[in-house]
Amino acid sequence: MTPCDIRTREHGNPMTRPFEADATVPLTERLTVCGGHIAVVGESRALVVGSERRRIGRAPQCDLVLDHPTVSAVHAEVQATPAGVHLIDLGSRNGTFLSDARVVDAFLTRPCEIRCGNRSLRFSPEAPEAIAIEGKTRFGDLVGTTPEMLGLFATLNRYAATDLAIVITGETGSGKERVARAIHDASARALKPFLAVNCAAMPDTLLEDELFGHTRGAFTGAERDRSGLLVEADGGTLLFDEVAEMSAAMQAKLLRVLEYGEIRPLGSERVRRVDVRALFATHADLAEAVNRKRFREDLYFRMAQVTVEIPPLRRRLPDLRLIVEHILGDLGQPDFVLDDAELAMLASRSWPGNVRELRTVVKVALVGSRGGILSLRDAFGAAAAAPKMAPLETMTYDEAKREFRRRYYMGLYAACRGNVTQMARRAGKQRLTVREALREIRLSILDDAPTSERGAGHFDPESTAIPPSRASK
């Protein structure tokens, strides 16, 4: 299973019921996803959409090849999720459309027509399918219980032991290097070196020297031989951080290393073979960079044998308490407690710095906390990255109403760990009202209704194929 881009809207899997026991206990090893198939209109070719990510585009390496000049090399991606088939436009030049609406991403639950450039496709949904996952709630230094994180951990557990190249995507501060190190630690290379290089931190000449090394006298100041990271990591793992920032010239050199496992130090005529597993981290959209001719298509497909996404903290709000407890343990303060009021405060924030920002806030909070209770109020004042909330009275009535609704439901979401039934009970609202509020603020909907109540072939009429905030004409 590779559901690392799942952003669920609603499902009835028991795995998403409230976690009242220790959240690190393995969960039920099944997850219900809704797949389907996509057929090329006027042709017999079709793509079955399951839990593995599938690419649609002009490049011959794509899973569904559309050989037409209006289709980008890597045009779109599809994947079965609990909310339906997730369709993502990968920065295509001519867009992905549902009917007449251009979309960035959408969840498909009903038969519909998709257009990639000028090529038309027909989507047909299938009945939800329960698939097995490992059910582990942690991988290395990462913890989580949301469907996205469980899917991520299942993918990492599947591929960590292989030598496949993996692209790790995610926002700044989401923990990409931590994931890379955990992959290395879970592989047969764990006793060999794990090294990392930031491709955006140095010009080509320095980056080439850092990777390939040099011989004595190769350039002014080269007073002795230097092996370079690719040699130092021989037998181990090398993480290429911010790989999207690599120049075209360095991309060509990297491609040769990946294809042939050979390097040549600066100033040397001798080629040396190395055995290095390559991992890549980026916050940029590599597929879009390929479509914009800023990144080599052949290198992209050589790198992205497996692609995983670390969801941002704002999509992991049900795990806030678990993450804070994990951070406290790392900091040697496992006995501190986070009460519900402090948890609601955390949930009301947007967290642009993700888990890295949260770790900083917890560190500062520990300084002023007493009696085993973690107090975050002073920490927010001290954290430079913490966004300030405007007082409601400074807004218009309609603006204040929307902002109150956002803050209220984000806090409620965290307190109830995303469970719609509990949230509706606390708010004194209908479940449908709660669902709509969560959709407005782009939070995953976790439902504890038994699957049997919904029916095996049921496609939720409340879910939408085109999220209004992500569609345009």
Short mmCIF file of C-alpha atoms in Angstrom, two decimals:
data_model
loop_
_atom_site.label_atom_id
_atom_site.label_comp_id
_atom_site.label_asym_id
_atom_site.label_seq_id
_atom_site.Cartn_x
_atom_site.Cartn_y
_atom_site.Cartn_z
CA MET A 1 0.00 0.00 0.00
CA THR A 2 1.24 3.46 -0.84
CA PRO A 3 -1.44 5.85 0.42
CA CYS A 4 0.98 8.60 1.36
CA ASP A 5 -1.06 11.44 -0.17
CA ILE A 6 -4.38 10.49 1.44
CA ARG A 7 -6.43 13.46 2.62
CA THR A 8 -9.57 11.73 3.80
CA ARG A 9 -12.93 13.49 3.82
CA GLU A 10 -15.06 10.76 5.36
CA HIS A 11 -15.04 7.04 5.92
CA GLY A 12 -16.46 4.52 8.33
CA ASN A 13 -13.49 2.40 9.18
CA PRO A 14 -13.21 1.22 12.78
CA MET A 15 -9.56 2.29 12.66
CA THR A 16 -10.69 5.89 12.99
CA ARG A 17 -12.74 5.48 16.14
CA PRO A 18 -11.60 7.45 19.18
CA PHE A 19 -8.27 6.26 20.52
CA GLU A 20 -8.88 5.89 24.22
CA ALA A 21 -6.06 3.45 24.87
CA ASP A 22 -2.36 4.07 24.41
CA ALA A 23 -2.11 5.43 20.86
CA THR A 24 1.08 3.52 20.17
CA VAL A 25 -0.72 0.16 20.42
CA PRO A 26 -1.06 -1.45 16.94
CA LEU A 27 -4.48 -0.80 15.43
CA THR A 28 -6.87 -2.94 13.41
CA GLU A 29 -4.97 -3.93 10.32
CA ARG A 30 -7.55 -2.91 7.70
CA LEU A 31 -8.38 0.30 5.89
CA THR A 32 -11.32 0.79 3.52
CA VAL A 33 -10.49 2.62 0.30
CA CYS A 34 -12.67 3.55 -2.67
CA GLY A 35 -11.03 2.93 -6.02
CA GLY A 36 -12.18 2.68 -9.60
CA HIS A 37 -10.88 2.68 -13.13
CA ILE A 38 -10.13 5.39 -15.67
CA ALA A 39 -10.69 4.64 -19.35
CA VAL A 40 -9.43 6.64 -22.33
CA VAL A 41 -12.53 7.81 -24.22
CA GLY A 42 -12.70 6.19 -27.64
CA GLU A 43 -10.05 3.57 -26.78
CA SER A 44 -9.95 0.24 -25.00
CA ARG A 45 -7.12 1.29 -22.65
CA ALA A 46 -7.95 1.74 -18.97
CA LEU A 47 -6.10 2.29 -15.70
CA VAL A 48 -7.17 0.45 -12.55
CA VAL A 49 -6.89 2.82 -9.58
CA GLY A 50 -5.94 1.15 -6.32
CA SER A 51 -4.02 2.14 -3.22
CA GLU A 52 -0.77 2.59 -5.19
CA ARG A 53 -0.14 6.03 -6.68
CA ARG A 54 -0.59 6.05 -10.46
CA ARG A 55 0.64 8.74 -12.85
CA ILE A 56 -1.09 9.94 -16.00
CA GLY A 57 0.91 11.83 -18.61
CA ARG A 58 2.74 11.95 -21.93
CA ALA A 59 5.99 10.42 -20.63
CA PRO A 60 6.34 6.73 -21.52
CA GLN A 61 7.12 5.90 -17.88
CA CYS A 62 3.61 6.97 -16.79
CA ASP A 63 1.07 4.32 -15.82
CA LEU A 64 -1.47 5.70 -18.30
CA VAL A 65 0.28 7.25 -21.30
CA LEU A 66 -1.59 9.95 -23.23
CA ASP A 67 0.53 10.70 -26.28
CA HIS A 68 -0.78 14.16 -27.15
CA PRO A 69 1.01 17.53 -27.25
CA THR A 70 -1.56 19.15 -24.92
CA VAL A 71 -0.77 16.59 -22.19
CA SER A 72 2.17 17.33 -19.89
CA ALA A 73 4.95 14.81 -19.31
CA VAL A 74 3.65 14.05 -15.82
CA HIS A 75 0.15 15.48 -15.96
CA ALA A 76 -1.84 14.07 -13.05
CA GLU A 77 -1.84 11.45 -10.33
CA VAL A 78 -4.60 9.22 -8.97
CA GLN A 79 -4.87 7.05 -5.89
CA ALA A 80 -7.65 5.21 -4.04
CA THR A 81 -8.34 6.64 -0.57
CA PRO A 82 -11.09 6.24 2.05
CA ALA A 83 -12.72 9.37 0.57
CA GLY A 84 -12.71 8.17 -3.02
CA VAL A 85 -10.15 8.37 -5.79
CA HIS A 86 -7.85 11.33 -5.16
CA LEU A 87 -7.08 13.14 -8.41
CA ILE A 88 -4.16 15.59 -8.25
CA ASP A 89 -3.00 17.87 -11.05
CA LEU A 90 0.81 17.81 -11.08
CA GLY A 91 1.37 21.37 -12.28
CA SER A 92 0.35 20.54 -15.85
CA ARG A 93 0.61 23.27 -18.46
CA ASN A 94 -2.90 22.86 -19.89
CA GLY A 95 -4.72 21.80 -16.77
CA THR A 96 -6.88 18.97 -15.46
CA PHE A 97 -10.65 19.43 -15.71
CA LEU A 98 -13.80 17.89 -14.28
CA SER A 99 -16.60 18.98 -16.62
CA ASP A 100 -15.71 22.65 -17.20
CA ALA A 101 -13.96 23.23 -13.89
CA ARG A 102 -10.17 23.24 -13.71
CA VAL A 103 -9.04 21.47 -10.55
CA VAL A 104 -5.86 21.23 -8.51
CA ASP A 105 -7.11 18.22 -6.58
CA ALA A 106 -10.44 16.45 -6.15
CA PHE A 107 -11.94 13.31 -4.67
CA LEU A 108 -13.91 11.28 -7.23
CA THR A 109 -16.87 9.30 -5.90
CA ARG A 110 -19.23 9.15 -8.88
CA PRO A 111 -18.92 8.46 -12.62
CA CYS A 112 -17.51 11.54 -14.31
CA GLU A 113 -15.39 12.76 -17.20
CA ILE A 114 -11.82 13.94 -16.67
CA ARG A 115 -9.93 16.00 -19.23
CA CYS A 116 -6.13 16.18 -19.30
CA GLY A 117 -5.23 18.81 -21.87
CA ASN A 118 -7.36 17.80 -24.86
CA ARG A 119 -7.60 14.10 -23.97
CA SER A 120 -10.82 12.87 -22.37
CA LEU A 121 -11.00 10.12 -19.76
CA ARG A 122 -13.96 8.44 -18.11
CA PHE A 123 -13.88 7.59 -14.40
CA SER A 124 -16.02 4.76 -13.01
CA PRO A 125 -16.00 4.15 -9.24
CA GLU A 126 -15.92 0.75 -7.62
CA ALA A 127 -17.30 -0.49 -4.32
CA PRO A 128 -15.14 0.29 -1.27
CA GLU A 129 -12.49 -2.33 -0.64
CA ALA A 130 -10.97 -3.22 2.71
CA ILE A 131 -7.23 -3.62 2.32
CA ALA A 132 -4.70 -4.74 4.88
CA ILE A 133 -2.05 -2.42 6.25
CA GLU A 134 0.45 -3.00 8.98
CA GLY A 135 -1.44 -0.81 11.42
CA LYS A 136 1.70 0.55 13.09
CA THR A 137 1.40 3.97 14.69
CA ARG A 138 5.05 4.92 14.46
CA PHE A 139 8.04 4.66 12.15
CA GLY A 140 11.40 5.64 13.51
CA ASP A 141 11.00 9.02 15.18
CA LEU A 142 7.53 9.70 13.72
CA VAL A 143 4.25 8.92 15.47
CA GLY A 144 0.67 9.19 14.25
CA THR A 145 -2.75 7.56 14.19
CA THR A 146 -4.53 9.40 11.35
CA PRO A 147 -5.23 7.50 8.10
CA GLU A 148 -2.59 9.61 6.31
CA MET A 149 0.10 8.72 8.83
CA LEU A 150 -0.88 5.04 9.00
CA GLY A 151 -0.65 4.92 5.22
CA LEU A 152 2.72 6.66 5.30
CA PHE A 153 4.08 4.21 7.88
CA ALA A 154 2.79 1.24 5.89
CA THR A 155 4.55 2.52 2.77
CA LEU A 156 7.79 3.18 4.62
CA ASN A 157 7.73 -0.24 6.25
CA ARG A 158 7.21 -1.82 2.84
CA TYR A 159 10.02 -0.05 1.00
CA ALA A 160 12.60 0.79 3.69
CA ALA A 161 14.28 -2.61 3.41
CA THR A 162 14.71 -2.31 -0.37
CA ASP A 163 17.33 -0.32 -2.28
CA LEU A 164 14.72 1.68 -4.20
CA ALA A 165 15.25 5.43 -4.50
CA ILE A 166 12.63 7.34 -2.51
CA VAL A 167 11.47 10.93 -2.89
CA ILE A 168 10.26 12.40 0.42
CA THR A 169 8.04 15.44 0.03
CA GLY A 170 6.59 17.73 2.65
CA GLU A 171 6.52 21.27 3.91
CA THR A 172 9.42 22.87 5.74
CA GLY A 173 9.67 21.51 9.28
CA SER A 174 7.56 18.42 8.63
CA GLY A 175 10.44 16.02 9.32
CA LYS A 176 11.80 14.92 5.93
CA GLU A 177 15.33 14.24 7.19
CA ARG A 178 13.93 12.32 10.17
CA VAL A 179 12.01 10.11 7.74
CA ALA A 180 15.14 9.58 5.64
CA ARG A 181 17.16 8.56 8.68
CA ALA A 182 14.37 6.21 9.81
CA ILE A 183 14.36 4.58 6.35
CA HIS A 184 18.11 4.06 6.64
CA ASP A 185 17.82 2.64 10.16
CA ALA A 186 15.14 0.17 8.99
CA SER A 187 17.25 -1.08 6.08
CA ALA A 188 20.07 -3.58 5.74
CA ARG A 189 22.40 -0.57 5.47
CA ALA A 190 21.70 0.56 9.05
CA LEU A 191 25.25 -0.17 10.25
CA LYS A 192 26.74 1.81 7.36
CA PRO A 193 26.92 5.63 7.14
CA PHE A 194 23.89 7.90 6.76
CA LEU A 195 24.92 11.24 5.28
CA ALA A 196 23.01 14.25 3.96
CA VAL A 197 23.82 17.09 1.58
CA ASN A 198 21.80 20.27 1.07
CA CYS A 199 21.67 20.86 -2.68
CA ALA A 200 20.43 24.43 -2.25
CA ALA A 201 23.16 25.54 0.15
CA MET A 202 26.13 25.76 -2.25
CA PRO A 203 27.02 26.60 -5.87
CA ASP A 204 27.76 23.88 -8.42
CA THR A 205 31.52 23.84 -7.95
CA LEU A 206 31.26 23.32 -4.21
CA LEU A 207 28.41 20.83 -4.52
CA GLU A 208 30.34 18.78 -7.07
CA ASP A 209 33.38 18.73 -4.80
CA GLU A 210 31.21 17.84 -1.81
CA LEU A 211 29.70 14.88 -3.65
CA PHE A 212 32.55 13.57 -5.81
CA GLY A 213 35.63 14.76 -3.95
CA HIS A 214 38.92 15.77 -5.62
CA THR A 215 42.53 14.81 -6.03
CA ARG A 216 45.48 16.79 -4.80
CA GLY A 217 46.18 19.70 -7.14
CA ALA A 218 42.79 19.52 -8.87
CA PHE A 219 42.33 23.25 -8.20
CA THR A 220 43.97 26.03 -6.24
CA GLY A 221 43.94 25.11 -2.56
CA ALA A 222 43.49 21.36 -3.15
CA GLU A 223 46.48 20.32 -1.05
CA ARG A 224 45.37 16.73 -0.49
CA ASP A 225 42.92 14.16 -1.82
CA ARG A 226 39.33 14.37 -0.58
CA SER A 227 36.97 11.44 -0.98
CA GLY A 228 33.55 13.19 -1.16
CA LEU A 229 30.20 12.16 0.30
CA LEU A 230 29.41 9.50 -2.30
CA VAL A 231 32.54 7.59 -1.29
CA GLU A 232 32.06 8.27 2.42
CA ALA A 233 28.49 6.92 2.19
CA ASP A 234 29.58 3.79 0.27
CA GLY A 235 27.46 0.88 1.47
CA GLY A 236 25.10 3.29 3.26
CA THR A 237 22.58 6.00 2.45
CA LEU A 238 22.93 9.54 1.10
CA LEU A 239 20.08 12.04 1.42
CA PHE A 240 19.92 14.76 -1.23
CA ASP A 241 18.02 17.53 0.56
CA GLU A 242 16.26 20.24 -1.49
CA VAL A 243 17.10 18.29 -4.65
CA ALA A 244 14.75 20.47 -6.73
CA GLU A 245 17.27 23.32 -6.40
CA MET A 246 20.00 21.36 -8.18
CA SER A 247 21.21 22.95 -11.45
CA ALA A 248 20.76 21.28 -14.85
CA ALA A 249 24.49 20.48 -15.02
CA MET A 250 24.47 18.79 -11.61
CA GLN A 251 21.27 16.93 -12.48
CA ALA A 252 23.08 15.34 -15.42
CA LYS A 253 25.98 14.28 -13.19
CA LEU A 254 23.61 12.87 -10.57
CA LEU A 255 21.71 10.88 -13.22
CA ARG A 256 24.93 9.14 -14.26
CA VAL A 257 25.67 8.20 -10.66
CA LEU A 258 22.19 6.75 -10.19
CA GLU A 259 22.29 4.81 -13.46
CA TYR A 260 25.82 3.41 -13.36
CA GLY A 261 26.97 3.74 -9.73
CA GLU A 262 30.17 5.40 -10.92
CA ILE A 263 31.90 8.59 -9.84
CA ARG A 264 35.05 10.43 -10.87
CA PRO A 265 36.67 12.84 -8.40
CA LEU A 266 37.64 16.30 -9.67
CA GLY A 267 41.08 16.18 -11.23
CA SER A 268 41.09 12.39 -11.64
CA GLU A 269 40.88 10.24 -14.75
CA ARG A 270 39.98 7.20 -12.68
CA VAL A 271 36.38 6.07 -12.29
CA ARG A 272 35.32 4.53 -8.99
CA ARG A 273 32.22 2.44 -8.32
CA VAL A 274 30.11 3.18 -5.26
CA ASP A 275 27.14 1.43 -3.67
CA VAL A 276 24.93 4.13 -2.20
CA ARG A 277 21.21 4.21 -1.64
CA ALA A 278 19.89 7.61 -2.68
CA LEU A 279 17.02 9.33 -0.88
CA PHE A 280 15.69 12.72 -1.95
CA ALA A 281 13.86 15.39 0.04
CA THR A 282 12.05 18.42 -1.31
CA HIS A 283 9.26 20.82 -0.43
CA ALA A 284 8.89 21.67 -4.13
CA ASP A 285 6.64 19.92 -6.65
CA LEU A 286 9.10 17.93 -8.76
CA ALA A 287 6.46 16.87 -11.29
CA GLU A 288 5.56 20.51 -11.90
CA ALA A 289 9.28 21.31 -12.28
CA VAL A 290 9.48 18.59 -14.94
CA ASN A 291 6.49 20.04 -16.76
CA ARG A 292 8.07 23.50 -16.62
CA LYS A 293 11.37 22.11 -18.00
CA ARG A 294 13.20 23.05 -14.80
CA PHE A 295 13.97 19.46 -13.85
CA ARG A 296 15.09 16.55 -16.02
CA GLU A 297 12.30 14.12 -16.82
CA ASP A 298 14.64 11.11 -16.96
CA LEU A 299 16.17 12.00 -13.59
CA TYR A 300 12.72 12.47 -12.06
CA PHE A 301 11.59 8.97 -12.99
CA ARG A 302 14.91 7.51 -11.85
CA MET A 303 14.53 9.22 -8.46
CA ALA A 304 10.81 8.77 -7.88
CA GLN A 305 10.71 4.98 -7.79
CA VAL A 306 8.72 5.55 -4.61
CA THR A 307 7.28 8.90 -3.51
CA VAL A 308 5.97 9.62 -0.02
CA GLU A 309 4.45 12.77 1.44
CA ILE A 310 4.65 13.82 5.07
CA PRO A 311 1.36 15.60 5.81
CA PRO A 312 1.63 19.04 7.42
CA LEU A 313 0.82 19.38 11.10
CA ARG A 314 -2.46 21.18 10.37
CA ARG A 315 -3.72 17.93 8.78
CA ARG A 316 -2.65 15.90 11.83
CA LEU A 317 -4.59 17.71 14.55
CA PRO A 318 -6.07 14.52 16.09
CA ASP A 319 -2.47 13.50 16.85
CA LEU A 320 -1.46 16.74 18.58
CA ARG A 321 -1.53 15.29 22.09
CA LEU A 322 0.38 12.19 20.95
CA ILE A 323 3.02 14.30 19.19
CA VAL A 324 3.48 16.61 22.18
CA GLU A 325 3.87 13.59 24.48
CA HIS A 326 6.44 12.16 22.09
CA ILE A 327 8.36 15.45 22.06
CA LEU A 328 8.27 15.59 25.87
CA GLY A 329 9.73 12.10 25.99
CA ASP A 330 12.51 13.12 23.60
CA LEU A 331 13.27 16.11 25.83
CA GLY A 332 13.48 13.92 28.93
CA GLN A 333 10.24 15.25 30.46
CA PRO A 334 7.72 12.43 29.90
CA ASP A 335 5.77 13.15 33.11
CA PHE A 336 4.45 16.55 31.98
CA VAL A 337 0.73 16.61 31.08
CA LEU A 338 -1.07 18.65 28.41
CA ASP A 339 -4.61 19.56 29.51
CA ASP A 340 -7.60 20.08 27.17
CA ALA A 341 -7.43 23.89 27.28
CA GLU A 342 -3.81 23.89 26.17
CA LEU A 343 -4.60 21.30 23.50
CA ALA A 344 -7.38 23.50 22.09
CA MET A 345 -4.92 26.40 21.95
CA LEU A 346 -2.53 24.27 19.91
CA ALA A 347 -5.31 23.17 17.56
CA SER A 348 -6.33 26.74 16.78
CA ARG A 349 -2.99 27.56 15.18
CA SER A 350 -1.94 27.11 11.55
CA TRP A 351 1.61 25.79 12.28
CA PRO A 352 3.51 27.04 9.22
CA GLY A 353 6.68 25.57 10.74
CA ASN A 354 5.00 22.20 11.34
CA VAL A 355 6.43 19.76 13.93
CA ARG A 356 9.71 21.67 14.09
CA GLU A 357 7.79 24.75 15.24
CA LEU A 358 5.76 22.70 17.73
CA ARG A 359 8.97 21.24 19.18
CA THR A 360 10.32 24.77 19.69
CA VAL A 361 7.10 25.85 21.43
CA VAL A 362 7.23 22.82 23.77
CA LYS A 363 10.89 23.49 24.62
CA VAL A 364 10.11 27.10 25.56
CA ALA A 365 6.98 26.04 27.47
CA LEU A 366 8.95 23.65 29.66
CA VAL A 367 11.02 26.53 31.02
CA GLY A 368 8.00 28.21 32.58
CA SER A 369 5.87 25.16 33.41
CA ARG A 370 5.40 23.98 36.98
CA GLY A 371 3.65 21.15 38.78
CA GLY A 372 3.86 18.71 35.88
CA ILE A 373 1.37 20.71 33.75
CA LEU A 374 2.65 22.00 30.42
CA SER A 375 1.73 25.69 30.10
CA LEU A 376 1.99 27.02 26.55
CA ARG A 377 0.80 30.60 26.91
CA ASP A 378 4.22 32.13 27.57
CA ALA A 379 5.76 29.91 24.90
CA PHE A 380 3.49 31.33 22.22
CA GLY A 381 4.53 34.81 23.17
CA ALA A 382 8.21 33.86 22.90
CA ALA A 383 7.97 31.89 19.65
CA ALA A 384 8.79 34.23 16.80
CA ALA A 385 7.09 31.98 14.26
CA ALA A 386 3.81 31.85 16.16
CA PRO A 387 1.08 33.69 14.23
CA LYS A 388 -0.94 36.28 16.10
CA MET A 389 -4.71 36.09 16.05
CA ALA A 390 -6.57 39.31 15.41
CA PRO A 391 -9.28 40.11 18.00
CA LEU A 392 -12.74 39.29 16.67
CA GLU A 393 -13.96 42.80 17.45
CA THR A 394 -11.54 44.25 14.89
CA MET A 395 -13.31 42.37 12.07
CA THR A 396 -16.62 42.85 10.34
CA TYR A 397 -19.46 40.75 11.71
CA ASP A 398 -19.28 38.24 8.85
CA GLU A 399 -15.48 37.99 9.11
CA ALA A 400 -15.64 37.50 12.87
CA LYS A 401 -18.32 34.85 12.49
CA ARG A 402 -16.18 32.89 10.02
CA GLU A 403 -13.06 33.26 12.19
CA PHE A 404 -14.90 32.14 15.34
CA ARG A 405 -16.28 29.15 13.46
CA ARG A 406 -12.76 28.24 12.29
CA ARG A 407 -11.18 28.54 15.76
CA TYR A 408 -14.04 26.73 17.47
CA TYR A 409 -14.09 23.72 15.17
CA MET A 410 -10.30 23.39 15.06
CA GLY A 411 -10.20 23.25 18.85
CA LEU A 412 -13.12 20.83 18.96
CA TYR A 413 -11.49 18.69 16.28
CA ALA A 414 -8.34 18.26 18.34
CA ALA A 415 -10.21 17.61 21.58
CA CYS A 416 -12.32 14.87 19.95
CA ARG A 417 -9.45 13.49 17.85
CA GLY A 418 -11.41 14.18 14.66
CA ASN A 419 -14.40 12.03 15.63
CA VAL A 420 -17.53 13.52 14.04
CA THR A 421 -19.99 11.89 16.45
CA GLN A 422 -18.22 13.22 19.54
CA MET A 423 -17.85 16.68 17.99
CA ALA A 424 -21.55 16.85 17.12
CA ARG A 425 -22.48 15.78 20.65
CA ARG A 426 -20.24 18.42 22.27
CA ALA A 427 -21.32 21.19 19.89
CA GLY A 428 -25.02 20.33 20.08
CA LYS A 429 -25.12 20.19 16.28
CA GLN A 430 -26.11 17.67 13.64
CA ARG A 431 -23.34 15.51 12.20
CA LEU A 432 -23.98 16.99 8.74
CA THR A 433 -23.39 20.51 10.13
CA VAL A 434 -20.11 19.41 11.69
CA ARG A 435 -18.97 17.73 8.48
CA GLU A 436 -19.65 20.83 6.43
CA ALA A 437 -17.75 22.99 8.92
CA LEU A 438 -14.74 20.68 8.74
CA ARG A 439 -14.78 20.72 4.96
CA GLU A 440 -14.79 24.52 4.98
CA ILE A 441 -11.54 24.60 6.96
CA ARG A 442 -10.00 21.68 5.02
CA LEU A 443 -9.78 19.15 7.86
CA SER A 444 -10.02 15.39 7.34
CA ILE A 445 -13.29 13.87 8.48
CA LEU A 446 -13.00 10.80 10.68
CA ASP A 447 -16.25 8.93 11.22
CA ASP A 448 -16.97 6.19 13.74
CA ALA A 449 -20.13 4.91 12.05
CA PRO A 450 -19.80 1.16 11.35
CA THR A 451 -19.19 0.32 7.71
CA SER A 452 -22.25 -1.94 7.73
CA GLU A 453 -24.50 1.10 8.30
CA ARG A 454 -23.28 2.68 5.09
CA GLY A 455 -23.46 -0.30 2.75
CA ALA A 456 -20.66 -1.97 0.86
CA GLY A 457 -21.38 -0.15 -2.40
CA HIS A 458 -22.21 3.22 -0.90
CA PHE A 459 -20.60 6.40 -2.19
CA ASP A 460 -21.17 9.22 0.25
CA PRO A 461 -23.55 11.77 -1.32
CA GLU A 462 -22.16 14.42 1.02
CA SER A 463 -18.65 14.23 -0.39
CA THR A 464 -17.86 16.51 -3.29
CA ALA A 465 -15.85 15.73 -6.39
CA ILE A 466 -14.53 19.27 -6.58
CA PRO A 467 -13.44 20.97 -3.34
CA PRO A 468 -14.67 24.57 -3.83
CA SER A 469 -11.46 26.06 -2.44
CA ARG A 470 -9.31 24.19 -4.97
CA ALA A 471 -11.39 24.53 -8.19
CA SER A 472 -11.47 27.32 -10.73
CA LYS A 473 -13.13 28.00 -14.03
#
